[in-house]
Each structure stands twice: as C-alpha cells, then as structure tokens.
mmCIF file of C-alpha atoms in Angstrom:
data_model
loop_
_atom_site.group_PDB
_atom_site.id
_atom_site.type_symbol
_atom_site.label_atom_id
_atom_site.label_comp_id
_atom_site.label_asym_id
_atom_site.label_seq_id
_atom_site.Cartn_x
_atom_site.Cartn_y
_atom_site.Cartn_z
ATOM 1 C CA UNK S 269 -11.609 -17.129 24.140
ATOM 2 C CA UNK S 270 -8.532 -14.797 25.041
ATOM 3 C CA UNK S 271 -7.171 -14.833 28.355
ATOM 4 C CA UNK S 272 -5.268 -12.288 30.264
ATOM 5 C CA UNK S 273 -2.348 -14.599 31.368
ATOM 6 C CA UNK S 274 0.786 -13.173 32.437
ATOM 7 C CA UNK S 275 3.969 -14.802 31.736
ATOM 8 C CA UNK S 276 7.190 -13.269 32.325
ATOM 9 C CA UNK S 277 10.447 -14.724 30.813
ATOM 10 C CA UNK S 278 13.624 -15.136 32.852
ATOM 11 C CA UNK S 279 15.136 -12.567 30.545
ATOM 12 C CA UNK S 280 12.482 -10.124 31.261
ATOM 13 C CA UNK S 281 13.040 -10.580 35.044
ATOM 14 C CA UNK S 282 17.030 -10.461 34.885
ATOM 15 C CA UNK S 283 16.685 -7.324 33.156
ATOM 16 C CA UNK S 284 14.478 -5.811 35.499
ATOM 17 C CA UNK S 285 16.946 -7.206 38.437
ATOM 18 C CA UNK S 286 14.193 -9.743 39.523
ATOM 19 C CA UNK S 287 14.767 -13.294 40.618
ATOM 20 C CA UNK S 288 11.430 -15.542 40.328
ATOM 21 C CA UNK S 289 10.501 -17.843 42.894
ATOM 22 C CA UNK S 290 10.443 -20.719 40.586
ATOM 23 C CA UNK S 291 11.156 -21.422 36.599
ATOM 24 C CA UNK S 292 8.004 -23.156 35.212
ATOM 25 C CA UNK S 293 9.511 -25.669 32.623
ATOM 26 C CA UNK S 294 6.708 -25.974 29.451
ATOM 27 C CA UNK S 295 8.276 -28.565 27.826
ATOM 28 C CA UNK S 296 8.437 -29.630 24.231
ATOM 29 C CA UNK S 297 4.852 -30.982 24.280
ATOM 30 C CA UNK S 298 3.249 -28.224 26.302
ATOM 31 C CA UNK S 299 5.231 -25.487 23.840
ATOM 32 C CA UNK S 300 3.771 -27.195 20.903
ATOM 33 C CA UNK S 301 1.125 -29.739 20.710
ATOM 34 C CA UNK S 302 -2.149 -28.148 20.640
ATOM 35 C CA UNK S 303 -3.794 -30.234 22.917
ATOM 36 C CA UNK S 304 -0.562 -29.943 25.674
ATOM 37 C CA UNK S 305 -1.138 -25.898 25.366
ATOM 38 C CA UNK S 306 -4.584 -25.875 27.099
ATOM 39 C CA UNK S 307 -2.671 -27.740 30.143
ATOM 40 C CA UNK S 308 -0.036 -25.011 29.996
ATOM 41 C CA UNK S 309 -2.348 -22.217 30.227
ATOM 42 C CA UNK S 310 -4.468 -24.111 32.668
ATOM 43 C CA UNK S 311 -1.427 -24.296 35.131
ATOM 44 C CA UNK S 312 -0.735 -20.435 34.273
ATOM 45 C CA UNK S 313 -4.298 -19.695 35.155
ATOM 46 C CA UNK S 314 -3.632 -21.298 38.801
ATOM 47 C CA UNK S 315 -0.216 -19.504 38.945
ATOM 48 C CA UNK S 316 -1.580 -16.556 38.446
ATOM 49 C CA UNK S 317 -4.559 -16.953 40.651
ATOM 50 C CA UNK S 318 -2.174 -17.708 43.359
ATOM 51 C CA UNK S 319 0.047 -14.914 42.753
ATOM 52 C CA UNK S 320 3.190 -17.326 42.504
ATOM 53 C CA UNK S 321 6.201 -15.404 41.345
ATOM 54 C CA UNK S 322 7.412 -17.289 38.557
ATOM 55 C CA UNK S 323 8.932 -16.987 34.800
ATOM 56 C CA UNK S 324 9.705 -18.996 31.751
ATOM 57 C CA UNK S 325 12.399 -19.440 29.513
ATOM 58 C CA UNK S 326 10.390 -18.709 26.639
ATOM 59 C CA UNK S 327 12.261 -19.187 23.110
ATOM 60 C CA UNK S 328 15.665 -19.865 25.226
ATOM 61 C CA UNK S 329 13.807 -23.103 26.547
ATOM 62 C CA UNK S 330 15.024 -26.200 24.514
ATOM 63 C CA UNK S 331 14.277 -29.953 24.751
ATOM 64 C CA UNK S 332 15.353 -31.490 28.002
ATOM 65 C CA UNK S 333 16.832 -34.606 25.830
ATOM 66 C CA UNK S 334 14.908 -37.175 27.617
ATOM 67 C CA UNK S 335 13.634 -38.429 24.438
ATOM 68 C CA UNK S 336 17.119 -38.833 22.656
ATOM 69 C CA UNK S 337 18.188 -40.528 25.749
ATOM 70 C CA UNK S 338 15.484 -42.879 25.768
ATOM 71 C CA UNK S 339 16.152 -43.658 22.217
ATOM 72 C CA UNK S 340 19.268 -44.390 22.913
ATOM 73 C CA UNK S 341 21.203 -41.193 21.627
ATOM 74 C CA UNK S 342 23.505 -40.623 24.903
ATOM 75 C CA UNK S 343 25.649 -38.237 23.012
ATOM 76 C CA UNK S 344 22.842 -35.832 21.712
ATOM 77 C CA UNK S 345 20.973 -36.153 25.242
ATOM 78 C CA UNK S 346 24.091 -34.715 26.808
ATOM 79 C CA UNK S 347 24.254 -31.747 24.117
ATOM 80 C CA UNK S 348 21.032 -30.686 25.206
ATOM 81 C CA UNK S 349 21.514 -30.989 29.032
ATOM 82 C CA UNK S 350 24.501 -29.283 29.219
ATOM 83 C CA UNK S 351 23.443 -26.500 27.077
ATOM 84 C CA UNK S 352 20.093 -26.483 28.933
ATOM 85 C CA UNK S 353 22.005 -26.289 32.195
ATOM 86 C CA UNK S 354 24.741 -23.713 31.291
ATOM 87 C CA UNK S 355 21.734 -21.550 30.601
ATOM 88 C CA UNK S 356 20.208 -22.317 33.858
ATOM 89 C CA UNK S 357 22.711 -22.066 35.960
ATOM 90 C CA UNK S 358 23.586 -18.371 34.467
ATOM 91 C CA UNK S 359 20.048 -17.553 35.343
ATOM 92 C CA UNK S 360 20.646 -18.266 38.976
ATOM 93 C CA UNK S 361 17.804 -21.093 38.743
ATOM 94 C CA UNK S 362 17.426 -22.861 42.413
ATOM 95 C CA UNK S 363 13.414 -24.657 41.593
ATOM 96 C CA UNK S 364 11.827 -25.956 38.809
ATOM 97 C CA UNK S 365 8.053 -27.292 38.144
ATOM 98 C CA UNK S 366 6.969 -28.838 35.310
ATOM 99 C CA UNK S 367 3.856 -30.315 33.944
ATOM 100 C CA UNK S 368 5.745 -33.164 32.004
ATOM 101 C CA UNK S 369 6.956 -36.129 34.188
ATOM 102 C CA UNK S 370 9.690 -36.944 31.447
ATOM 103 C CA UNK S 371 11.139 -33.397 31.910
ATOM 104 C CA UNK S 372 10.349 -33.737 35.544
ATOM 105 C CA UNK S 373 12.250 -37.028 35.783
ATOM 106 C CA UNK S 374 15.089 -36.008 33.442
ATOM 107 C CA UNK S 375 15.648 -32.486 35.244
ATOM 108 C CA UNK S 376 15.569 -34.340 38.602
ATOM 109 C CA UNK S 377 17.499 -37.460 38.615
ATOM 110 C CA UNK S 378 19.583 -37.217 35.453
ATOM 111 C CA UNK S 379 20.676 -33.317 35.266
ATOM 112 C CA UNK S 380 22.555 -33.315 38.594
ATOM 113 C CA UNK S 381 25.298 -35.496 37.397
ATOM 114 C CA UNK S 382 25.958 -33.125 34.691
ATOM 115 C CA UNK S 383 25.922 -30.224 36.796
ATOM 116 C CA UNK S 384 22.651 -29.370 36.830
ATOM 117 C CA UNK S 385 21.100 -29.229 40.418
ATOM 118 C CA UNK S 386 17.758 -27.977 41.123
ATOM 119 C CA UNK S 387 15.116 -28.447 43.470
ATOM 120 C CA UNK S 388 12.385 -29.986 40.869
ATOM 121 C CA UNK S 389 8.452 -30.766 41.347
ATOM 122 C CA UNK S 390 5.974 -32.000 39.294
ATOM 123 C CA UNK S 391 2.852 -29.530 38.762
ATOM 124 C CA UNK S 392 0.808 -31.986 40.678
ATOM 125 C CA UNK S 393 3.195 -31.784 43.890
ATOM 126 C CA UNK S 394 2.853 -27.862 43.702
ATOM 127 C CA UNK S 395 -0.842 -27.489 43.116
ATOM 128 C CA UNK S 396 -1.066 -29.605 46.255
ATOM 129 C CA UNK S 397 1.129 -27.343 48.136
ATOM 130 C CA UNK S 398 -0.688 -24.321 46.833
ATOM 131 C CA UNK S 399 -3.977 -25.706 47.744
ATOM 132 C CA UNK S 400 -2.613 -27.039 51.379
ATOM 133 C CA UNK S 401 -1.323 -23.175 52.090
ATOM 134 C CA UNK S 402 -4.895 -21.878 50.950
ATOM 135 C CA UNK S 403 -3.178 -19.805 48.002
ATOM 136 C CA UNK S 404 -5.714 -21.157 45.460
ATOM 137 C CA UNK S 405 -9.506 -22.261 45.678
ATOM 138 C CA UNK S 406 -12.329 -23.210 43.651
ATOM 139 C CA UNK S 407 -15.768 -24.475 43.438
ATOM 140 C CA UNK S 408 -15.566 -27.727 45.638
ATOM 141 C CA UNK S 409 -19.085 -28.851 44.284
ATOM 142 C CA UNK S 410 -18.368 -28.283 40.205
ATOM 143 C CA UNK S 411 -17.290 -31.867 39.990
ATOM 144 C CA UNK S 412 -20.216 -33.370 42.881
ATOM 145 C CA UNK S 413 -21.692 -36.319 41.563
ATOM 146 C CA UNK S 414 -18.710 -36.762 38.735
ATOM 147 C CA UNK S 415 -16.819 -40.157 38.529
ATOM 148 C CA UNK S 416 -13.095 -39.554 38.059
ATOM 149 C CA UNK S 417 -10.358 -42.386 37.337
ATOM 150 C CA UNK S 418 -6.707 -41.342 37.801
ATOM 151 C CA UNK S 419 -4.013 -42.922 35.437
ATOM 152 C CA UNK S 420 -0.388 -42.794 36.680
ATOM 153 C CA UNK S 421 2.009 -41.769 34.875
ATOM 154 C CA UNK S 422 4.784 -43.893 34.551
ATOM 155 C CA UNK S 423 7.829 -41.418 35.097
ATOM 156 C CA UNK S 424 5.808 -39.982 38.144
ATOM 157 C CA UNK S 425 4.449 -42.748 39.617
ATOM 158 C CA UNK S 426 6.704 -45.859 39.594
ATOM 159 C CA UNK S 427 9.651 -43.979 38.281
ATOM 160 C CA UNK S 428 9.803 -41.316 40.927
ATOM 161 C CA UNK S 429 7.415 -42.977 43.753
ATOM 162 C CA UNK S 430 4.772 -39.984 43.637
ATOM 163 C CA UNK S 431 1.198 -41.322 43.818
ATOM 164 C CA UNK S 432 -0.183 -39.327 46.286
ATOM 165 C CA UNK S 433 -0.152 -35.728 44.994
ATOM 166 C CA UNK S 434 -2.544 -35.972 42.205
ATOM 167 C CA UNK S 435 -4.838 -38.196 44.411
ATOM 168 C CA UNK S 436 -4.743 -35.687 47.272
ATOM 169 C CA UNK S 437 -6.072 -33.158 44.547
ATOM 170 C CA UNK S 438 -8.890 -34.927 43.144
ATOM 171 C CA UNK S 439 -9.920 -35.785 46.679
ATOM 172 C CA UNK S 440 -10.745 -32.258 47.236
ATOM 173 C CA UNK S 441 -13.080 -31.864 44.232
ATOM 174 C CA UNK S 442 -15.713 -34.199 45.811
ATOM 175 C CA UNK S 443 -16.070 -36.103 42.980
ATOM 176 C CA UNK S 444 -16.298 -39.901 43.502
ATOM 177 C CA UNK S 445 -12.606 -40.906 42.965
ATOM 178 C CA UNK S 446 -12.432 -44.749 41.362
ATOM 179 C CA UNK S 447 -9.715 -46.482 40.992
ATOM 180 C CA UNK S 448 -8.350 -48.668 37.990
ATOM 181 C CA UNK S 449 -7.802 -52.160 38.657
ATOM 182 C CA UNK S 450 -3.737 -51.399 37.631
ATOM 183 C CA UNK S 451 -2.893 -48.710 39.368
ATOM 184 C CA UNK S 452 -0.228 -46.895 41.407
ATOM 185 C CA UNK S 453 2.953 -49.142 41.507
ATOM 186 C CA UNK S 454 0.817 -51.754 39.099
ATOM 187 C CA UNK S 455 -0.184 -48.808 36.947
ATOM 188 C CA UNK S 456 0.032 -49.837 32.733
ATOM 189 C CA UNK S 457 2.240 -47.472 31.103
ATOM 190 C CA UNK S 458 0.211 -45.469 28.281
ATOM 191 C CA UNK S 459 2.398 -46.439 25.216
ATOM 192 C CA UNK S 460 3.892 -42.990 25.008
ATOM 193 C CA UNK S 461 7.283 -43.492 27.370
ATOM 194 C CA UNK S 462 10.515 -44.566 25.968
ATOM 195 C CA UNK S 463 10.067 -42.392 23.002
ATOM 196 C CA UNK S 464 7.435 -44.733 21.603
ATOM 197 C CA UNK S 465 5.284 -41.756 20.918
ATOM 198 C CA UNK S 466 7.192 -41.302 18.004
ATOM 199 C CA UNK S 467 7.403 -44.474 16.326
ATOM 200 C CA UNK S 468 4.817 -46.906 14.741
ATOM 201 C CA UNK S 469 3.444 -49.714 17.165
ATOM 202 C CA UNK S 470 4.813 -52.983 16.982
ATOM 203 C CA UNK S 471 3.109 -56.131 16.056
ATOM 204 C CA UNK S 472 0.393 -57.355 18.295
ATOM 205 C CA UNK S 473 -3.237 -57.731 19.711
ATOM 206 C CA UNK S 474 -4.203 -54.615 20.813
ATOM 207 C CA UNK S 475 -2.244 -50.937 20.910
ATOM 208 C CA UNK S 476 -1.129 -50.203 24.780
ATOM 209 C CA UNK S 477 -3.293 -46.968 24.976
ATOM 210 C CA UNK S 478 -6.228 -48.936 23.961
ATOM 211 C CA UNK S 479 -5.603 -51.782 26.411
ATOM 212 C CA UNK S 480 -4.900 -48.996 28.711
ATOM 213 C CA UNK S 481 -7.853 -47.074 28.018
ATOM 214 C CA UNK S 482 -9.633 -50.238 28.480
ATOM 215 C CA UNK S 483 -8.790 -50.188 32.114
ATOM 216 C CA UNK S 484 -10.195 -46.730 32.591
ATOM 217 C CA UNK S 485 -13.421 -47.411 30.894
ATOM 218 C CA UNK S 486 -14.238 -50.520 33.433
ATOM 219 C CA UNK S 487 -14.262 -47.854 35.893
ATOM 220 C CA UNK S 488 -17.494 -45.852 34.282
ATOM 221 C CA UNK S 489 -15.847 -42.583 34.634
ATOM 222 C CA UNK S 490 -17.106 -38.877 33.637
ATOM 223 C CA UNK S 491 -13.456 -38.161 33.501
ATOM 224 C CA UNK S 492 -10.340 -39.454 33.150
ATOM 225 C CA UNK S 493 -7.335 -37.736 34.808
ATOM 226 C CA UNK S 494 -4.079 -37.421 34.065
ATOM 227 C CA UNK S 495 -0.829 -35.463 34.784
ATOM 228 C CA UNK S 496 1.036 -35.639 31.800
ATOM 229 C CA UNK S 497 0.872 -34.324 28.362
ATOM 230 C CA UNK S 498 1.635 -37.601 26.602
ATOM 231 C CA UNK S 499 -0.522 -39.738 28.498
ATOM 232 C CA UNK S 500 -3.219 -36.985 27.708
ATOM 233 C CA UNK S 501 -2.729 -38.169 23.817
ATOM 234 C CA UNK S 502 -2.614 -41.670 24.346
ATOM 235 C CA UNK S 503 -5.986 -41.693 26.406
ATOM 236 C CA UNK S 504 -7.993 -39.573 24.495
ATOM 237 C CA UNK S 505 -6.932 -41.601 21.405
ATOM 238 C CA UNK S 506 -8.139 -44.633 23.653
ATOM 239 C CA UNK S 507 -11.477 -42.943 24.035
ATOM 240 C CA UNK S 508 -11.925 -41.736 20.571
ATOM 241 C CA UNK S 509 -11.135 -45.581 19.562
ATOM 242 C CA UNK S 510 -13.920 -46.532 22.055
ATOM 243 C CA UNK S 511 -16.119 -43.753 20.428
ATOM 244 C CA UNK S 512 -16.817 -42.830 23.826
ATOM 245 C CA UNK S 513 -15.616 -39.397 23.373
ATOM 246 C CA UNK S 514 -18.723 -37.579 23.944
ATOM 247 C CA UNK S 515 -19.218 -39.003 27.357
ATOM 248 C CA UNK S 516 -15.787 -38.919 28.703
ATOM 249 C CA UNK S 517 -13.541 -36.094 29.193
ATOM 250 C CA UNK S 518 -9.762 -36.766 29.374
ATOM 251 C CA UNK S 519 -8.774 -33.666 31.517
ATOM 252 C CA UNK S 520 -5.116 -32.840 32.898
ATOM 253 C CA UNK S 521 -5.189 -32.249 36.909
ATOM 254 C CA UNK S 522 -4.142 -28.547 36.380
ATOM 255 C CA UNK S 523 -7.151 -28.040 33.985
ATOM 256 C CA UNK S 524 -9.359 -29.922 36.586
ATOM 257 C CA UNK S 525 -8.425 -27.226 38.649
ATOM 258 C CA UNK S 526 -8.534 -24.449 36.803
ATOM 259 C CA UNK S 527 -12.046 -24.889 35.139
ATOM 260 C CA UNK S 528 -13.678 -25.136 38.457
ATOM 261 C CA UNK S 529 -11.879 -21.662 39.963
#
C-alpha cells in the first residue's frame, strides 16, 4: 500500500527560506532496516496528521556515532559527532525528535560537550505532547479488550529516567496494560544495546532477548509494545523463537497510535 506521506528535507525548506519547528532524526535503523522503516512511516503519519512543521536531513543524515562509542572507538564517535554537529548548527536546528533511544541519548547527553546543544525528545515524549494538546486523535476502542505489555528501552528508561511517556500514551488506548515483573528501573535489557546488536552472543545458558521475551510472555499479552527499533527486533526474534508470532504482535508505540487513527 502506497502512503501519501509528506516528508520535507532541511535542504528543501532552507531553499524556500523556511525553518521547521522540529528536525526528525530518523537514525540508522529507521533508515535502513526494513522493519524499522515501518516505525519511521508510522511516526511520519502521526506528524502529518497533527500538521507538525518538521523536516528530515535525508541523505545528509549520518550515524550519530553511538555504536562506535559503545564499542570503544571514541575517535570514530567524535568524527561522526562533529560532522553531524557542523551540519545541524549550519541549519540552525534547535529541536530534535527521534524514534531511537540510542540516538536520543547520544544527541541529548553526549553532543553538548562537542558543541551540539539542542532540545532533544524521544518520539513517545512528543506523541504524548500531541495527544495532550489535542493535535492528534485515534479510535480509543481499537485496542479495547487487548492486553499490552511495555518493554522499557535501556537508553530511554534507566539512562534518561523516562518511564511515564510511553505508559501515558498506552493508557489512552483503553487496552489492558500489564506490567512485566521486571519493568521501569528494574527492566531487563533486550540484549541489543552497547553495540551488542552487531556481534555474536557470548557463551551462556540463554540469549538475553529470549530471556526478556519470556518476561513479556509471562504477562500473556496480545501486543508487546516497544519504543526502540533495536528492542523491536530483539523482542520479535524472541517471539519467533517461542513460536508465538501468530498470537503476539511486537509494535512500536508510534505504530500502535498510527494504526488506530
């Protein structure tokens, strides 16, 4: 199905003498991973529906350098960061929203010391604002009777103390929201953070994503909600490992709202 999405670039807006309210930082996963692209499109649908004045960098966007930093290559991280900061500052960017908690954490906490000082929001924080301001609405009976459990991304939750925004959004769906035994400050990592996504698992009794998915399955959900493209991949793999993919969906918060519009 072709979607009629409006996604202006910073270069296009600048050429027209316009300055967007926010820059949507898509991130590497949201740009290249087929599953994560669906999250990107869902968030753009929300932005379009709310008539948000936004733009993307498009082909000018590069990796934040987060993965290089976590893997121990500080030099590569700083090269990436300084290149991005030069571009963002040249465009006069003040406010950034991203669907990736890794980019969120990096842009918010690690770019300022290198000269990149911006207001940075995770997409769940921004969607919550849009809902509270009445700029978007959705069919609140769409998920009625469904059980949803939320998996806290490490870089959103424990690293940046944002536990409430995703839950506030889910509370508006009228679904039955069920918490895992390990949630909020005690939530277990999905296993993808710290560049672990790109390496083979170490020896052990069970892969982290399988263990974390077991936490989710214990709540007997219809939907496992995530707020991170990496978490989405790991939890989806865990559901497939448990042969539950026909019964349980793994959806990003943006998809949950966009699907019910």
